[in-house]
Amino acid sequence: MTLESLDQLNNEIIQCRKCPRLVAWREEVARVKRKAYRDQEYWGKPVPGFGDHTARILVVGLAPGAHGSNRTGRNFTGDASGGFLYPALYRAGFANQPTAVSCDDGLTLKDVYLAASARCVPPDNKPTPEELNNCQPYLERDLDILKPWVIVCLGKVAFERILRIHSVRNSAWKFGHGALYQLDAGRGTWVLCSYHPSQQNTLTGKLTVKMFDEIWAKARELMQNE
Ligand code: SF4
């Protein structure tokens, strides 16, 4: 049996139409557009994973931004969340440049692969439980292919998805910035939590540059200690 590749998986993801509400919304956003981007062709499809196909760190976000990755077609690219994430990845040595504006901007990642809990932009940034369940098999397949040593969960939704995938029912596992757990009774993959780099968190100071840098330093330390 041939092993599935991330390219094969991503080709399947971008054709997905499992969630009628999200299919309608992603296409509506792509049709109406934001005024500043009215001359651009929006991606308007599910956003595939992006990064190093041999990464030891899998980063799980929430869902595409309406005028960020739903426009550009690449995770965290073209919006404020990416404007906070990629400089941090660059400072930590995981990215070759701090900027992410389009799919052909030359950005490459080393040892980090980005995925999401839902691959299509949801209204109000809120996928329903059913939509998250529909999308979960893609994340499971990312995990199967990559077998990451560290999973960085950006936000509580991503953390809860990872717990669900791994059937973790330990009530002591709670989401919090910097919270760290290890799967398989302390022998497996590390799960490291971070606040999501959304403007809601970064503009209010809930997530600072220093706090975010500490997450990536910790991820690197965990990766290197494996
Ligand atoms: S959110 Fe996921 S499961 Fe739903 S349509 Fe998009 S890619 Fe498919």
PDB file of C-alpha atoms and ligand atoms in Angstrom:
ATOM      1  CA  MET A   1       0.000   0.000   0.000  1.00  0.00           C
ATOM      2  CA  THR A   2       1.335   3.436  -0.904  1.00  0.00           C
ATOM      3  CA  LEU A   3       1.488   5.927   1.897  1.00  0.00           C
ATOM      4  CA  GLU A   4      -0.774   8.928   1.488  1.00  0.00           C
ATOM      5  CA  SER A   5       1.048  12.199   0.960  1.00  0.00           C
ATOM      6  CA  LEU A   6       0.120  15.647   2.187  1.00  0.00           C
ATOM      7  CA  ASP A   7      -0.196  16.734  -1.459  1.00  0.00           C
ATOM      8  CA  GLN A   8      -2.805  14.031  -2.112  1.00  0.00           C
ATOM      9  CA  LEU A   9      -4.676  14.990   1.029  1.00  0.00           C
ATOM     10  CA  ASN A  10      -4.600  18.696   0.170  1.00  0.00           C
ATOM     11  CA  ASN A  11      -5.906  17.986  -3.349  1.00  0.00           C
ATOM     12  CA  GLU A  12      -8.856  16.256  -1.764  1.00  0.00           C
ATOM     13  CA  ILE A  13      -9.419  19.004   0.807  1.00  0.00           C
ATOM     14  CA  ILE A  14      -9.674  21.796  -1.746  1.00  0.00           C
ATOM     15  CA  GLN A  15     -12.505  19.985  -3.541  1.00  0.00           C
ATOM     16  CA  CYS A  16     -14.553  19.362  -0.397  1.00  0.00           C
ATOM     17  CA  ARG A  17     -18.188  20.481  -0.251  1.00  0.00           C
ATOM     18  CA  LYS A  18     -19.337  18.552   2.817  1.00  0.00           C
ATOM     19  CA  CYS A  19     -20.706  21.579   4.710  1.00  0.00           C
ATOM     20  CA  PRO A  20     -23.435  23.378   2.719  1.00  0.00           C
ATOM     21  CA  ARG A  21     -23.448  26.450   4.973  1.00  0.00           C
ATOM     22  CA  LEU A  22     -19.685  26.935   4.684  1.00  0.00           C
ATOM     23  CA  VAL A  23     -19.592  26.261   0.949  1.00  0.00           C
ATOM     24  CA  ALA A  24     -22.203  28.983   0.473  1.00  0.00           C
ATOM     25  CA  TRP A  25     -20.375  31.395   2.808  1.00  0.00           C
ATOM     26  CA  ARG A  26     -16.866  30.931   1.395  1.00  0.00           C
ATOM     27  CA  GLU A  27     -18.220  31.536  -2.112  1.00  0.00           C
ATOM     28  CA  GLU A  28     -20.318  34.520  -1.037  1.00  0.00           C
ATOM     29  CA  VAL A  29     -17.318  36.182   0.638  1.00  0.00           C
ATOM     30  CA  ALA A  30     -15.261  35.503  -2.494  1.00  0.00           C
ATOM     31  CA  ARG A  31     -17.933  37.030  -4.696  1.00  0.00           C
ATOM     32  CA  VAL A  32     -18.713  40.152  -2.644  1.00  0.00           C
ATOM     33  CA  LYS A  33     -15.069  40.797  -1.553  1.00  0.00           C
ATOM     34  CA  ARG A  34     -13.727  43.544   0.705  1.00  0.00           C
ATOM     35  CA  LYS A  35     -13.421  46.888  -1.033  1.00  0.00           C
ATOM     36  CA  ALA A  36      -9.633  46.981  -0.639  1.00  0.00           C
ATOM     37  CA  TYR A  37      -9.324  43.675  -2.506  1.00  0.00           C
ATOM     38  CA  ARG A  38     -12.040  44.151  -5.112  1.00  0.00           C
ATOM     39  CA  ASP A  39      -9.546  43.757  -7.992  1.00  0.00           C
ATOM     40  CA  GLN A  40      -8.285  40.430  -6.683  1.00  0.00           C
ATOM     41  CA  GLU A  41      -9.534  36.945  -7.441  1.00  0.00           C
ATOM     42  CA  TYR A  42     -10.482  35.344  -4.117  1.00  0.00           C
ATOM     43  CA  TRP A  43      -9.587  31.700  -3.469  1.00  0.00           C
ATOM     44  CA  GLY A  44     -13.057  30.944  -2.059  1.00  0.00           C
ATOM     45  CA  LYS A  45     -12.365  27.219  -1.457  1.00  0.00           C
ATOM     46  CA  PRO A  46     -11.198  25.104   1.487  1.00  0.00           C
ATOM     47  CA  VAL A  47      -7.695  26.136   2.537  1.00  0.00           C
ATOM     48  CA  PRO A  48      -5.219  23.229   2.481  1.00  0.00           C
ATOM     49  CA  GLY A  49      -2.369  22.690   4.931  1.00  0.00           C
ATOM     50  CA  PHE A  50       0.862  24.595   4.428  1.00  0.00           C
ATOM     51  CA  GLY A  51       4.452  24.149   5.501  1.00  0.00           C
ATOM     52  CA  ASP A  52       7.238  21.621   5.817  1.00  0.00           C
ATOM     53  CA  HIS A  53       6.090  18.140   4.789  1.00  0.00           C
ATOM     54  CA  THR A  54       8.615  16.634   7.195  1.00  0.00           C
ATOM     55  CA  ALA A  55       7.677  18.955  10.061  1.00  0.00           C
ATOM     56  CA  ARG A  56       7.944  17.772  13.633  1.00  0.00           C
ATOM     57  CA  ILE A  57       5.564  20.516  14.785  1.00  0.00           C
ATOM     58  CA  LEU A  58       1.933  20.584  13.653  1.00  0.00           C
ATOM     59  CA  VAL A  59       0.139  23.861  14.322  1.00  0.00           C
ATOM     60  CA  VAL A  60      -3.661  23.677  14.484  1.00  0.00           C
ATOM     61  CA  GLY A  61      -5.654  26.863  14.077  1.00  0.00           C
ATOM     62  CA  LEU A  62      -9.362  27.545  13.989  1.00  0.00           C
ATOM     63  CA  ALA A  63     -10.506  28.304  10.429  1.00  0.00           C
ATOM     64  CA  PRO A  64      -9.603  30.539   7.465  1.00  0.00           C
ATOM     65  CA  GLY A  65     -10.034  34.281   7.720  1.00  0.00           C
ATOM     66  CA  ALA A  66     -12.655  35.697   5.369  1.00  0.00           C
ATOM     67  CA  HIS A  67     -10.312  38.148   3.648  1.00  0.00           C
ATOM     68  CA  GLY A  68      -7.079  36.415   4.675  1.00  0.00           C
ATOM     69  CA  SER A  69      -6.652  32.799   3.634  1.00  0.00           C
ATOM     70  CA  ASN A  70     -10.117  32.578   2.034  1.00  0.00           C
ATOM     71  CA  ARG A  71      -8.753  35.266  -0.283  1.00  0.00           C
ATOM     72  CA  THR A  72      -5.152  34.110  -0.740  1.00  0.00           C
ATOM     73  CA  GLY A  73      -5.607  30.321  -0.459  1.00  0.00           C
ATOM     74  CA  ARG A  74      -2.801  29.848   2.079  1.00  0.00           C
ATOM     75  CA  ASN A  75      -3.054  29.466   5.836  1.00  0.00           C
ATOM     76  CA  PHE A  76      -2.769  32.697   7.836  1.00  0.00           C
ATOM     77  CA  THR A  77      -1.812  34.605   4.709  1.00  0.00           C
ATOM     78  CA  GLY A  78      -3.005  38.140   4.040  1.00  0.00           C
ATOM     79  CA  ASP A  79      -4.580  39.125   7.342  1.00  0.00           C
ATOM     80  CA  ALA A  80      -3.717  40.407  10.808  1.00  0.00           C
ATOM     81  CA  SER A  81      -3.520  36.958  12.425  1.00  0.00           C
ATOM     82  CA  GLY A  82      -0.832  35.975   9.937  1.00  0.00           C
ATOM     83  CA  GLY A  83       0.790  39.345  10.490  1.00  0.00           C
ATOM     84  CA  PHE A  84       1.304  38.272  14.098  1.00  0.00           C
ATOM     85  CA  LEU A  85       2.045  34.576  13.496  1.00  0.00           C
ATOM     86  CA  TYR A  86       4.645  34.657  10.724  1.00  0.00           C
ATOM     87  CA  PRO A  87       6.963  37.242  12.318  1.00  0.00           C
ATOM     88  CA  ALA A  88       6.960  35.010  15.420  1.00  0.00           C
ATOM     89  CA  LEU A  89       7.776  31.924  13.339  1.00  0.00           C
ATOM     90  CA  TYR A  90      10.532  33.908  11.635  1.00  0.00           C
ATOM     91  CA  ARG A  91      12.036  35.078  14.939  1.00  0.00           C
ATOM     92  CA  ALA A  92      11.986  31.478  16.166  1.00  0.00           C
ATOM     93  CA  GLY A  93      13.753  30.225  13.029  1.00  0.00           C
ATOM     94  CA  PHE A  94      10.771  28.323  11.600  1.00  0.00           C
ATOM     95  CA  ALA A  95      10.132  30.661   8.623  1.00  0.00           C
ATOM     96  CA  ASN A  96      12.478  32.122   6.008  1.00  0.00           C
ATOM     97  CA  GLN A  97      10.730  35.522   6.093  1.00  0.00           C
ATOM     98  CA  PRO A  98       8.385  37.404   8.444  1.00  0.00           C
ATOM     99  CA  THR A  99       5.800  38.376   5.851  1.00  0.00           C
ATOM    100  CA  ALA A 100       2.974  36.424   4.220  1.00  0.00           C
ATOM    101  CA  VAL A 101       0.930  38.226   1.594  1.00  0.00           C
ATOM    102  CA  SER A 102       0.186  35.715  -1.161  1.00  0.00           C
ATOM    103  CA  CYS A 103       0.862  32.136  -2.249  1.00  0.00           C
ATOM    104  CA  ASP A 104       3.797  33.219  -4.411  1.00  0.00           C
ATOM    105  CA  ASP A 105       5.583  35.486  -1.917  1.00  0.00           C
ATOM    106  CA  GLY A 106       8.471  33.027  -1.414  1.00  0.00           C
ATOM    107  CA  LEU A 107       7.563  32.061   2.160  1.00  0.00           C
ATOM    108  CA  THR A 108       8.767  28.643   3.286  1.00  0.00           C
ATOM    109  CA  LEU A 109       8.572  26.969   6.672  1.00  0.00           C
ATOM    110  CA  LYS A 110      11.046  24.611   8.326  1.00  0.00           C
ATOM    111  CA  ASP A 111       9.838  22.024  10.839  1.00  0.00           C
ATOM    112  CA  VAL A 112       6.366  23.558  11.067  1.00  0.00           C
ATOM    113  CA  TYR A 113       3.178  22.570   9.234  1.00  0.00           C
ATOM    114  CA  LEU A 114      -0.028  24.575   9.557  1.00  0.00           C
ATOM    115  CA  ALA A 115      -3.503  23.043   9.564  1.00  0.00           C
ATOM    116  CA  ALA A 116      -6.909  24.070  10.881  1.00  0.00           C
ATOM    117  CA  SER A 117      -9.890  22.713  12.773  1.00  0.00           C
ATOM    118  CA  ALA A 118     -12.176  23.768   9.886  1.00  0.00           C
ATOM    119  CA  ARG A 119     -10.799  24.386   6.406  1.00  0.00           C
ATOM    120  CA  CYS A 120     -13.528  26.752   5.220  1.00  0.00           C
ATOM    121  CA  VAL A 121     -14.257  30.238   6.472  1.00  0.00           C
ATOM    122  CA  PRO A 122     -17.264  30.212   8.807  1.00  0.00           C
ATOM    123  CA  PRO A 123     -19.653  33.136   9.399  1.00  0.00           C
ATOM    124  CA  ASP A 124     -18.529  35.056  12.533  1.00  0.00           C
ATOM    125  CA  ASN A 125     -15.462  32.796  12.769  1.00  0.00           C
ATOM    126  CA  LYS A 126     -17.662  30.132  14.352  1.00  0.00           C
ATOM    127  CA  PRO A 127     -17.888  26.705  12.756  1.00  0.00           C
ATOM    128  CA  THR A 128     -20.708  24.560  14.190  1.00  0.00           C
ATOM    129  CA  PRO A 129     -19.913  21.300  16.010  1.00  0.00           C
ATOM    130  CA  GLU A 130     -21.244  19.405  13.003  1.00  0.00           C
ATOM    131  CA  GLU A 131     -18.954  21.311  10.624  1.00  0.00           C
ATOM    132  CA  LEU A 132     -15.967  20.668  12.879  1.00  0.00           C
ATOM    133  CA  ASN A 133     -16.863  16.980  12.909  1.00  0.00           C
ATOM    134  CA  ASN A 134     -17.139  16.953   9.119  1.00  0.00           C
ATOM    135  CA  CYS A 135     -13.653  18.425   8.832  1.00  0.00           C
ATOM    136  CA  GLN A 136     -11.979  16.391  11.562  1.00  0.00           C
ATOM    137  CA  PRO A 137     -10.960  13.461   9.305  1.00  0.00           C
ATOM    138  CA  TYR A 138      -8.644  15.797   7.394  1.00  0.00           C
ATOM    139  CA  LEU A 139      -6.860  16.757  10.583  1.00  0.00           C
ATOM    140  CA  GLU A 140      -6.657  13.099  11.573  1.00  0.00           C
ATOM    141  CA  ARG A 141      -4.997  12.354   8.252  1.00  0.00           C
ATOM    142  CA  ASP A 142      -2.538  15.240   8.717  1.00  0.00           C
ATOM    143  CA  LEU A 143      -1.642  13.669  12.054  1.00  0.00           C
ATOM    144  CA  ASP A 144      -1.320  10.187  10.548  1.00  0.00           C
ATOM    145  CA  ILE A 145       0.988  11.386   7.795  1.00  0.00           C
ATOM    146  CA  LEU A 146       3.151  13.762   9.800  1.00  0.00           C
ATOM    147  CA  LYS A 147       3.256  11.931  13.130  1.00  0.00           C
ATOM    148  CA  PRO A 148       4.297  15.201  14.781  1.00  0.00           C
ATOM    149  CA  TRP A 149       6.305  15.349  17.964  1.00  0.00           C
ATOM    150  CA  VAL A 150       4.619  18.552  19.052  1.00  0.00           C
ATOM    151  CA  ILE A 151       1.103  19.837  18.349  1.00  0.00           C
ATOM    152  CA  VAL A 152       0.639  23.554  18.955  1.00  0.00           C
ATOM    153  CA  CYS A 153      -3.051  24.360  19.440  1.00  0.00           C
ATOM    154  CA  LEU A 154      -3.901  27.955  18.606  1.00  0.00           C
ATOM    155  CA  GLY A 155      -7.033  28.471  20.676  1.00  0.00           C
ATOM    156  CA  LYS A 156      -9.467  26.340  22.620  1.00  0.00           C
ATOM    157  CA  VAL A 157     -11.364  24.992  19.606  1.00  0.00           C
ATOM    158  CA  ALA A 158      -8.169  23.459  18.204  1.00  0.00           C
ATOM    159  CA  PHE A 159      -7.240  22.050  21.619  1.00  0.00           C
ATOM    160  CA  GLU A 160     -10.643  20.423  22.059  1.00  0.00           C
ATOM    161  CA  ARG A 161     -10.416  18.926  18.570  1.00  0.00           C
ATOM    162  CA  ILE A 162      -7.059  17.355  19.369  1.00  0.00           C
ATOM    163  CA  LEU A 163      -8.439  15.933  22.634  1.00  0.00           C
ATOM    164  CA  ARG A 164     -11.398  14.517  20.730  1.00  0.00           C
ATOM    165  CA  ILE A 165      -9.204  12.930  18.063  1.00  0.00           C
ATOM    166  CA  HIS A 166      -7.053  11.279  20.709  1.00  0.00           C
ATOM    167  CA  SER A 167     -10.025  10.333  22.939  1.00  0.00           C
ATOM    168  CA  VAL A 168      -8.566  12.234  25.893  1.00  0.00           C
ATOM    169  CA  ARG A 169     -11.203  12.377  28.625  1.00  0.00           C
ATOM    170  CA  ASN A 170      -8.962  13.595  31.414  1.00  0.00           C
ATOM    171  CA  SER A 171     -10.718  16.553  33.068  1.00  0.00           C
ATOM    172  CA  ALA A 172      -7.343  17.866  34.264  1.00  0.00           C
ATOM    173  CA  TRP A 173      -6.482  18.757  30.659  1.00  0.00           C
ATOM    174  CA  LYS A 174      -7.636  22.354  30.388  1.00  0.00           C
ATOM    175  CA  PHE A 175      -6.908  24.951  27.765  1.00  0.00           C
ATOM    176  CA  GLY A 176      -4.729  27.869  28.849  1.00  0.00           C
ATOM    177  CA  HIS A 177      -1.901  29.819  27.281  1.00  0.00           C
ATOM    178  CA  GLY A 178       1.282  27.791  27.742  1.00  0.00           C
ATOM    179  CA  ALA A 179      -0.548  24.687  29.040  1.00  0.00           C
ATOM    180  CA  LEU A 180       1.405  21.577  28.097  1.00  0.00           C
ATOM    181  CA  TYR A 181       0.364  17.930  28.052  1.00  0.00           C
ATOM    182  CA  GLN A 182       1.711  14.708  26.654  1.00  0.00           C
ATOM    183  CA  LEU A 183      -0.414  12.080  24.920  1.00  0.00           C
ATOM    184  CA  ASP A 184      -0.194   8.337  25.565  1.00  0.00           C
ATOM    185  CA  ALA A 185       0.224   8.535  29.325  1.00  0.00           C
ATOM    186  CA  GLY A 186       3.210  10.826  29.163  1.00  0.00           C
ATOM    187  CA  ARG A 187       5.090   8.967  26.423  1.00  0.00           C
ATOM    188  CA  GLY A 188       3.733  10.441  23.206  1.00  0.00           C
ATOM    189  CA  THR A 189       3.276  13.665  21.295  1.00  0.00           C
ATOM    190  CA  TRP A 190       3.361  16.942  23.208  1.00  0.00           C
ATOM    191  CA  VAL A 191       0.291  19.170  23.084  1.00  0.00           C
ATOM    192  CA  LEU A 192       1.147  22.813  23.683  1.00  0.00           C
ATOM    193  CA  CYS A 193      -1.606  25.446  23.971  1.00  0.00           C
ATOM    194  CA  SER A 194      -1.456  29.072  22.892  1.00  0.00           C
ATOM    195  CA  TYR A 195      -3.983  31.835  22.619  1.00  0.00           C
ATOM    196  CA  HIS A 196      -4.958  32.317  18.995  1.00  0.00           C
ATOM    197  CA  PRO A 197      -3.134  35.250  17.327  1.00  0.00           C
ATOM    198  CA  SER A 198      -6.434  36.891  16.313  1.00  0.00           C
ATOM    199  CA  GLN A 199      -6.720  40.646  16.538  1.00  0.00           C
ATOM    200  CA  GLN A 200      -9.217  40.152  19.331  1.00  0.00           C
ATOM    201  CA  ASN A 201      -6.341  38.744  21.407  1.00  0.00           C
ATOM    202  CA  THR A 202      -3.371  40.700  20.080  1.00  0.00           C
ATOM    203  CA  LEU A 203      -4.940  44.172  20.072  1.00  0.00           C
ATOM    204  CA  THR A 204      -6.267  43.743  23.599  1.00  0.00           C
ATOM    205  CA  GLY A 205      -2.919  42.534  24.945  1.00  0.00           C
ATOM    206  CA  LYS A 206      -4.320  39.125  25.876  1.00  0.00           C
ATOM    207  CA  LEU A 207      -1.605  37.695  23.627  1.00  0.00           C
ATOM    208  CA  THR A 208       1.638  39.701  23.521  1.00  0.00           C
ATOM    209  CA  VAL A 209       4.679  39.245  21.298  1.00  0.00           C
ATOM    210  CA  LYS A 210       6.662  38.001  24.291  1.00  0.00           C
ATOM    211  CA  MET A 211       3.988  35.444  25.243  1.00  0.00           C
ATOM    212  CA  PHE A 212       3.862  34.173  21.680  1.00  0.00           C
ATOM    213  CA  ASP A 213       7.648  33.998  21.350  1.00  0.00           C
ATOM    214  CA  GLU A 214       7.731  31.852  24.478  1.00  0.00           C
ATOM    215  CA  ILE A 215       5.366  29.356  22.818  1.00  0.00           C
ATOM    216  CA  TRP A 216       7.661  28.913  19.818  1.00  0.00           C
ATOM    217  CA  ALA A 217      10.750  28.675  21.983  1.00  0.00           C
ATOM    218  CA  LYS A 218       9.011  25.949  23.998  1.00  0.00           C
ATOM    219  CA  ALA A 219       7.906  24.141  20.832  1.00  0.00           C
ATOM    220  CA  ARG A 220      11.484  24.133  19.588  1.00  0.00           C
ATOM    221  CA  GLU A 221      12.789  22.856  22.917  1.00  0.00           C
ATOM    222  CA  LEU A 222      10.244  20.009  22.947  1.00  0.00           C
ATOM    223  CA  MET A 223      11.029  19.150  19.341  1.00  0.00           C
ATOM    224  CA  GLN A 224      14.757  19.009  19.989  1.00  0.00           C
ATOM    225  CA  ASN A 225      14.392  16.937  23.154  1.00  0.00           C
ATOM    226  CA  GLU A 226      12.603  14.124  21.337  1.00  0.00           C
TER     227      GLU A 226
HETATM  228  S1  SF4 B   1     -15.150  22.845   6.541  1.00  0.00           S
HETATM  229 FE1  SF4 B   1     -14.014  21.013   6.007  1.00  0.00          FE
HETATM  230  S2  SF4 B   1     -15.563  19.388   5.806  1.00  0.00           S
HETATM  231 FE2  SF4 B   1     -16.636  21.372   5.694  1.00  0.00          FE
HETATM  232  S3  SF4 B   1     -16.730  21.858   3.486  1.00  0.00           S
HETATM  233 FE3  SF4 B   1     -14.895  22.847   4.302  1.00  0.00          FE
HETATM  234  S4  SF4 B   1     -13.243  21.363   3.956  1.00  0.00           S
HETATM  235 FE4  SF4 B   1     -15.186  20.273   3.760  1.00  0.00          FE
END
